[in-house]
Amino acid sequence: LDTTVLLLDLEKAYDKPDGVQRGLIAEIISRFEKKGFYLRGMKLMDVKKALGEQHYAEHEGKPFFPGLVKYICSGPVVAMVWEGPNVVASGRQMIGATKPHESAAGTIRGDYALTVGRNLIHGSDAVESAKKEIALWFPEGLSQWKSCQHPWIY
Ligand code: RTP
Ligand code: MG
């Protein structure tokens, strides 16, 4: 089974409503639960600059990099690990395109975000990136808790 890391941004944006003010945490978690994925880890945490830079290292040197790191470090995030068949690909579909105006209606960004700089949620873009990101965001490891063993639910 694949796993994926999702970071729900809870930043208090200066110029627009944010995840906390709009109460989107439960909504986003609910979509992944209803799809049938299995929650392996979740925490609310502040993000230090070094972690933000490491997380977005692939974008270092791009003009939006400093602002992106500042953004992810500017408030607490909810870091989650979800598990299930093809969860990386499915998760990216559920999140929607990077630019909210290109995200399909029905996706998280398509339904709740307006601009690329405040697109609510990160999702690992490949199984390999997910492995690295799980190590980065959950150095303490994941719980081995299993919700149930019914074969039709993960
Ligand atoms: P993410 O990594 O956050 O899940 O987003 P993504 O894969 O859909 O997009 P990616 O290309 O990895 O970009 C990472 C984040 O950088 C910000 N960005 N800003 N101003 C810009 O042109 C620009 N381009 C990207 C977005 O917040 C994007 O999610
Ligand atoms: Mg990305």
PDB file of C-alpha atoms and ligand atoms in Angstrom:
ATOM      1  CA  LEU A   1       0.000   0.000   0.000  1.00  0.00           C
ATOM      2  CA  ASP A   2       1.213   3.501  -0.793  1.00  0.00           C
ATOM      3  CA  THR A   3       1.297   6.311   1.700  1.00  0.00           C
ATOM      4  CA  THR A   4       1.139  10.069   1.178  1.00  0.00           C
ATOM      5  CA  VAL A   5       1.850  13.194   3.191  1.00  0.00           C
ATOM      6  CA  LEU A   6      -0.692  15.979   3.180  1.00  0.00           C
ATOM      7  CA  LEU A   7      -0.085  19.333   4.757  1.00  0.00           C
ATOM      8  CA  LEU A   8      -3.141  21.367   5.439  1.00  0.00           C
ATOM      9  CA  ASP A   9      -2.163  24.980   5.705  1.00  0.00           C
ATOM     10  CA  LEU A  10      -3.642  26.813   8.641  1.00  0.00           C
ATOM     11  CA  GLU A  11      -1.892  30.089   8.137  1.00  0.00           C
ATOM     12  CA  LYS A  12      -3.574  33.248   9.241  1.00  0.00           C
ATOM     13  CA  ALA A  13      -3.289  35.043   5.899  1.00  0.00           C
ATOM     14  CA  TYR A  14      -3.180  38.809   6.019  1.00  0.00           C
ATOM     15  CA  ASP A  15      -5.375  39.362   3.004  1.00  0.00           C
ATOM     16  CA  LYS A  16      -7.889  36.536   2.885  1.00  0.00           C
ATOM     17  CA  PRO A  17      -9.691  33.905   4.926  1.00  0.00           C
ATOM     18  CA  ASP A  18      -7.569  30.933   5.881  1.00  0.00           C
ATOM     19  CA  GLY A  19      -8.046  27.330   6.865  1.00  0.00           C
ATOM     20  CA  VAL A  20      -8.659  27.995  10.554  1.00  0.00           C
ATOM     21  CA  GLN A  21     -11.003  30.901  10.032  1.00  0.00           C
ATOM     22  CA  ARG A  22     -12.934  28.970   7.401  1.00  0.00           C
ATOM     23  CA  GLY A  23     -12.930  25.734   9.384  1.00  0.00           C
ATOM     24  CA  LEU A  24     -11.653  23.492   6.599  1.00  0.00           C
ATOM     25  CA  ILE A  25      -9.698  20.923   8.601  1.00  0.00           C
ATOM     26  CA  ALA A  26     -12.592  18.538   9.168  1.00  0.00           C
ATOM     27  CA  GLU A  27     -13.868  19.019   5.620  1.00  0.00           C
ATOM     28  CA  ILE A  28     -10.547  17.983   4.117  1.00  0.00           C
ATOM     29  CA  ILE A  29     -10.004  15.063   6.472  1.00  0.00           C
ATOM     30  CA  SER A  30     -13.553  13.971   5.803  1.00  0.00           C
ATOM     31  CA  ARG A  31     -12.942  13.710   2.058  1.00  0.00           C
ATOM     32  CA  PHE A  32     -10.038  11.331   2.592  1.00  0.00           C
ATOM     33  CA  GLU A  33     -11.933   9.301   5.185  1.00  0.00           C
ATOM     34  CA  LYS A  34     -14.992   8.983   2.962  1.00  0.00           C
ATOM     35  CA  LYS A  35     -12.857   7.922   0.006  1.00  0.00           C
ATOM     36  CA  GLY A  36     -11.737   5.027   2.188  1.00  0.00           C
ATOM     37  CA  PHE A  37      -8.130   5.897   2.950  1.00  0.00           C
ATOM     38  CA  TYR A  38      -6.559   4.997   6.268  1.00  0.00           C
ATOM     39  CA  LEU A  39      -5.161   7.719   8.548  1.00  0.00           C
ATOM     40  CA  ARG A  40      -1.723   6.632   9.755  1.00  0.00           C
ATOM     41  CA  GLY A  41      -0.488   9.861  11.364  1.00  0.00           C
ATOM     42  CA  MET A  42      -1.669  13.382  12.113  1.00  0.00           C
ATOM     43  CA  LYS A  43      -0.394  16.348  14.100  1.00  0.00           C
ATOM     44  CA  LEU A  44      -0.768  20.103  14.402  1.00  0.00           C
ATOM     45  CA  MET A  45       2.675  21.678  14.330  1.00  0.00           C
ATOM     46  CA  ASP A  46       4.659  24.847  13.802  1.00  0.00           C
ATOM     47  CA  VAL A  47       7.082  24.697  10.880  1.00  0.00           C
ATOM     48  CA  LYS A  48      10.663  25.924  11.366  1.00  0.00           C
ATOM     49  CA  LYS A  49      12.457  27.568   8.440  1.00  0.00           C
ATOM     50  CA  ALA A  50      14.857  24.626   7.974  1.00  0.00           C
ATOM     51  CA  LEU A  51      11.957  22.179   7.653  1.00  0.00           C
ATOM     52  CA  GLY A  52      10.107  24.452   5.212  1.00  0.00           C
ATOM     53  CA  GLU A  53      13.232  24.804   3.068  1.00  0.00           C
ATOM     54  CA  GLN A  54      13.898  21.065   3.098  1.00  0.00           C
ATOM     55  CA  HIS A  55      10.287  20.268   2.257  1.00  0.00           C
ATOM     56  CA  TYR A  56      10.320  22.558  -0.777  1.00  0.00           C
ATOM     57  CA  ALA A  57      14.009  22.000  -1.693  1.00  0.00           C
ATOM     58  CA  GLU A  58      13.051  21.049  -5.278  1.00  0.00           C
ATOM     59  CA  HIS A  59      11.890  24.650  -5.803  1.00  0.00           C
ATOM     60  CA  GLU A  60      15.036  26.325  -4.448  1.00  0.00           C
ATOM     61  CA  GLY A  61      16.197  29.086  -6.797  1.00  0.00           C
ATOM     62  CA  LYS A  62      12.746  29.751  -8.241  1.00  0.00           C
ATOM     63  CA  PRO A  63      11.390  33.273  -7.776  1.00  0.00           C
ATOM     64  CA  PHE A  64       8.508  32.103  -5.573  1.00  0.00           C
ATOM     65  CA  PHE A  65      10.735  30.000  -3.256  1.00  0.00           C
ATOM     66  CA  PRO A  66      11.363  32.580  -0.468  1.00  0.00           C
ATOM     67  CA  GLY A  67       7.662  33.465  -0.315  1.00  0.00           C
ATOM     68  CA  LEU A  68       6.685  29.798  -0.370  1.00  0.00           C
ATOM     69  CA  VAL A  69       8.943  28.962   2.580  1.00  0.00           C
ATOM     70  CA  LYS A  70       7.726  32.019   4.477  1.00  0.00           C
ATOM     71  CA  TYR A  71       4.150  30.921   3.810  1.00  0.00           C
ATOM     72  CA  ILE A  72       4.563  27.336   5.021  1.00  0.00           C
ATOM     73  CA  CYS A  73       6.420  28.586   8.112  1.00  0.00           C
ATOM     74  CA  SER A  74       3.980  31.365   8.945  1.00  0.00           C
ATOM     75  CA  GLY A  75       1.556  29.361  11.032  1.00  0.00           C
ATOM     76  CA  PRO A  76       0.764  25.878  12.237  1.00  0.00           C
ATOM     77  CA  VAL A  77       0.008  23.149   9.701  1.00  0.00           C
ATOM     78  CA  VAL A  78      -1.752  19.842  10.092  1.00  0.00           C
ATOM     79  CA  ALA A  79       0.577  17.133   8.829  1.00  0.00           C
ATOM     80  CA  MET A  80      -1.145  13.884   7.900  1.00  0.00           C
ATOM     81  CA  VAL A  81      -0.147  10.520   6.511  1.00  0.00           C
ATOM     82  CA  TRP A  82      -2.809   8.647   4.580  1.00  0.00           C
ATOM     83  CA  GLU A  83      -2.482   5.087   3.338  1.00  0.00           C
ATOM     84  CA  GLY A  84      -4.301   3.093   0.684  1.00  0.00           C
ATOM     85  CA  PRO A  85      -4.174   1.818  -2.888  1.00  0.00           C
ATOM     86  CA  ASN A  86      -2.804   4.498  -5.218  1.00  0.00           C
ATOM     87  CA  VAL A  87      -3.258   7.132  -2.508  1.00  0.00           C
ATOM     88  CA  VAL A  88      -0.572   9.384  -4.025  1.00  0.00           C
ATOM     89  CA  ALA A  89      -2.294   9.579  -7.410  1.00  0.00           C
ATOM     90  CA  SER A  90      -5.776   9.675  -5.890  1.00  0.00           C
ATOM     91  CA  GLY A  91      -4.757  12.292  -3.337  1.00  0.00           C
ATOM     92  CA  ARG A  92      -3.378  14.556  -6.060  1.00  0.00           C
ATOM     93  CA  GLN A  93      -6.649  14.158  -7.979  1.00  0.00           C
ATOM     94  CA  MET A  94      -8.656  15.022  -4.885  1.00  0.00           C
ATOM     95  CA  ILE A  95      -6.460  18.060  -4.153  1.00  0.00           C
ATOM     96  CA  GLY A  96      -6.647  19.413  -7.713  1.00  0.00           C
ATOM     97  CA  ALA A  97      -4.272  21.350  -9.948  1.00  0.00           C
ATOM     98  CA  THR A  98      -1.629  23.651  -8.430  1.00  0.00           C
ATOM     99  CA  LYS A  99      -3.382  26.789  -9.675  1.00  0.00           C
ATOM    100  CA  PRO A 100      -6.844  26.935  -8.126  1.00  0.00           C
ATOM    101  CA  HIS A 101      -8.377  28.530 -11.232  1.00  0.00           C
ATOM    102  CA  GLU A 102      -7.253  25.438 -13.163  1.00  0.00           C
ATOM    103  CA  SER A 103      -8.430  22.981 -10.475  1.00  0.00           C
ATOM    104  CA  ALA A 104     -11.599  21.116 -11.358  1.00  0.00           C
ATOM    105  CA  ALA A 105     -14.729  21.844  -9.363  1.00  0.00           C
ATOM    106  CA  GLY A 106     -15.133  19.089  -6.806  1.00  0.00           C
ATOM    107  CA  THR A 107     -11.440  19.103  -5.897  1.00  0.00           C
ATOM    108  CA  ILE A 108     -10.226  20.681  -2.658  1.00  0.00           C
ATOM    109  CA  ARG A 109      -8.413  23.541  -4.375  1.00  0.00           C
ATOM    110  CA  GLY A 110     -11.142  23.857  -6.999  1.00  0.00           C
ATOM    111  CA  ASP A 111     -13.772  24.223  -4.304  1.00  0.00           C
ATOM    112  CA  TYR A 112     -11.967  26.245  -1.635  1.00  0.00           C
ATOM    113  CA  ALA A 113      -8.919  28.118  -2.988  1.00  0.00           C
ATOM    114  CA  LEU A 114      -8.411  31.200  -5.140  1.00  0.00           C
ATOM    115  CA  THR A 115      -4.692  31.748  -5.696  1.00  0.00           C
ATOM    116  CA  VAL A 116      -1.581  29.623  -6.257  1.00  0.00           C
ATOM    117  CA  GLY A 117       0.157  31.237  -3.295  1.00  0.00           C
ATOM    118  CA  ARG A 118      -2.644  30.120  -0.953  1.00  0.00           C
ATOM    119  CA  ASN A 119      -3.729  26.784  -2.330  1.00  0.00           C
ATOM    120  CA  LEU A 120      -4.544  25.198   1.028  1.00  0.00           C
ATOM    121  CA  ILE A 121      -2.907  21.819   0.876  1.00  0.00           C
ATOM    122  CA  HIS A 122       0.222  19.971  -0.161  1.00  0.00           C
ATOM    123  CA  GLY A 123       0.223  16.372  -1.369  1.00  0.00           C
ATOM    124  CA  SER A 124       3.267  14.239  -2.182  1.00  0.00           C
ATOM    125  CA  ASP A 125       3.752  14.011  -5.936  1.00  0.00           C
ATOM    126  CA  ALA A 126       5.175  10.464  -6.063  1.00  0.00           C
ATOM    127  CA  VAL A 127       5.585   7.412  -3.849  1.00  0.00           C
ATOM    128  CA  GLU A 128       9.309   8.161  -3.532  1.00  0.00           C
ATOM    129  CA  SER A 129       8.647  11.782  -2.467  1.00  0.00           C
ATOM    130  CA  ALA A 130       6.077  10.523   0.045  1.00  0.00           C
ATOM    131  CA  LYS A 131       8.680   8.254   1.660  1.00  0.00           C
ATOM    132  CA  LYS A 132      11.112  11.172   1.995  1.00  0.00           C
ATOM    133  CA  GLU A 133       8.389  13.491   3.279  1.00  0.00           C
ATOM    134  CA  ILE A 134       7.173  10.988   5.862  1.00  0.00           C
ATOM    135  CA  ALA A 135      10.729  10.764   7.206  1.00  0.00           C
ATOM    136  CA  LEU A 136      10.973  14.559   7.202  1.00  0.00           C
ATOM    137  CA  TRP A 137       7.632  15.321   8.854  1.00  0.00           C
ATOM    138  CA  PHE A 138       7.315  12.262  11.096  1.00  0.00           C
ATOM    139  CA  PRO A 139      10.875  11.512  12.290  1.00  0.00           C
ATOM    140  CA  GLU A 140       9.304   9.909  15.387  1.00  0.00           C
ATOM    141  CA  GLY A 141       7.685   7.259  13.168  1.00  0.00           C
ATOM    142  CA  LEU A 142       4.050   6.326  12.602  1.00  0.00           C
ATOM    143  CA  SER A 143       1.546   4.628  14.827  1.00  0.00           C
ATOM    144  CA  GLN A 144       0.936   0.969  14.044  1.00  0.00           C
ATOM    145  CA  TRP A 145      -2.718   1.338  15.022  1.00  0.00           C
ATOM    146  CA  LYS A 146      -5.188  -0.431  12.720  1.00  0.00           C
ATOM    147  CA  SER A 147      -8.758   0.827  12.592  1.00  0.00           C
ATOM    148  CA  CYS A 148     -10.363  -2.379  11.404  1.00  0.00           C
ATOM    149  CA  GLN A 149      -9.602  -5.395   9.321  1.00  0.00           C
ATOM    150  CA  HIS A 150     -12.653  -5.504   7.071  1.00  0.00           C
ATOM    151  CA  PRO A 151     -11.356  -6.250   3.589  1.00  0.00           C
ATOM    152  CA  TRP A 152     -13.572  -3.597   1.992  1.00  0.00           C
ATOM    153  CA  ILE A 153     -12.133  -0.794   4.171  1.00  0.00           C
ATOM    154  CA  TYR A 154      -8.482   0.251   4.354  1.00  0.00           C
TER     155      TYR A 154
HETATM  156  P1  RTP B   1       2.512  21.171  -3.440  1.00  0.00           P
HETATM  157  O1  RTP B   1       3.936  20.712  -3.662  1.00  0.00           O
HETATM  158  O2  RTP B   1       2.421  22.294  -2.421  1.00  0.00           O
HETATM  159  O3  RTP B   1       1.595  20.025  -3.136  1.00  0.00           O
HETATM  160  O4  RTP B   1       1.931  21.807  -4.776  1.00  0.00           O
HETATM  161  P2  RTP B   1       2.060  21.230  -6.246  1.00  0.00           P
HETATM  162  O5  RTP B   1       2.818  19.952  -6.240  1.00  0.00           O
HETATM  163  O6  RTP B   1       0.686  21.234  -6.798  1.00  0.00           O
HETATM  164  O7  RTP B   1       2.894  22.378  -6.950  1.00  0.00           O
HETATM  165  P3  RTP B   1       4.467  22.592  -7.013  1.00  0.00           P
HETATM  166  O8  RTP B   1       4.841  22.839  -8.411  1.00  0.00           O
HETATM  167  O9  RTP B   1       5.196  21.525  -6.262  1.00  0.00           O
HETATM  168  O10 RTP B   1       4.626  23.974  -6.241  1.00  0.00           O
HETATM  169  C1  RTP B   1       4.706  24.010  -4.831  1.00  0.00           C
HETATM  170  C2  RTP B   1       3.932  25.194  -4.312  1.00  0.00           C
HETATM  171  O11 RTP B   1       4.603  26.387  -4.678  1.00  0.00           O
HETATM  172  C3  RTP B   1       3.653  27.423  -4.844  1.00  0.00           C
HETATM  173  N1  RTP B   1       3.828  27.988  -6.177  1.00  0.00           N
HETATM  174  N2  RTP B   1       3.757  29.271  -6.409  1.00  0.00           N
HETATM  175  N3  RTP B   1       3.851  31.814  -7.637  1.00  0.00           N
HETATM  176  C4  RTP B   1       3.972  30.730  -8.377  1.00  0.00           C
HETATM  177  O12 RTP B   1       4.065  30.772  -9.588  1.00  0.00           O
HETATM  178  C5  RTP B   1       3.967  29.433  -7.720  1.00  0.00           C
HETATM  179  N4  RTP B   1       4.156  28.258  -8.300  1.00  0.00           N
HETATM  180  C6  RTP B   1       4.058  27.344  -7.305  1.00  0.00           C
HETATM  181  C7  RTP B   1       2.277  26.817  -4.683  1.00  0.00           C
HETATM  182  O13 RTP B   1       1.820  27.051  -3.362  1.00  0.00           O
HETATM  183  C8  RTP B   1       2.534  25.342  -4.907  1.00  0.00           C
HETATM  184  O14 RTP B   1       1.568  24.562  -4.257  1.00  0.00           O
HETATM  185 MG    MG B   2       4.713  19.737  -5.285  1.00  0.00          MG
END
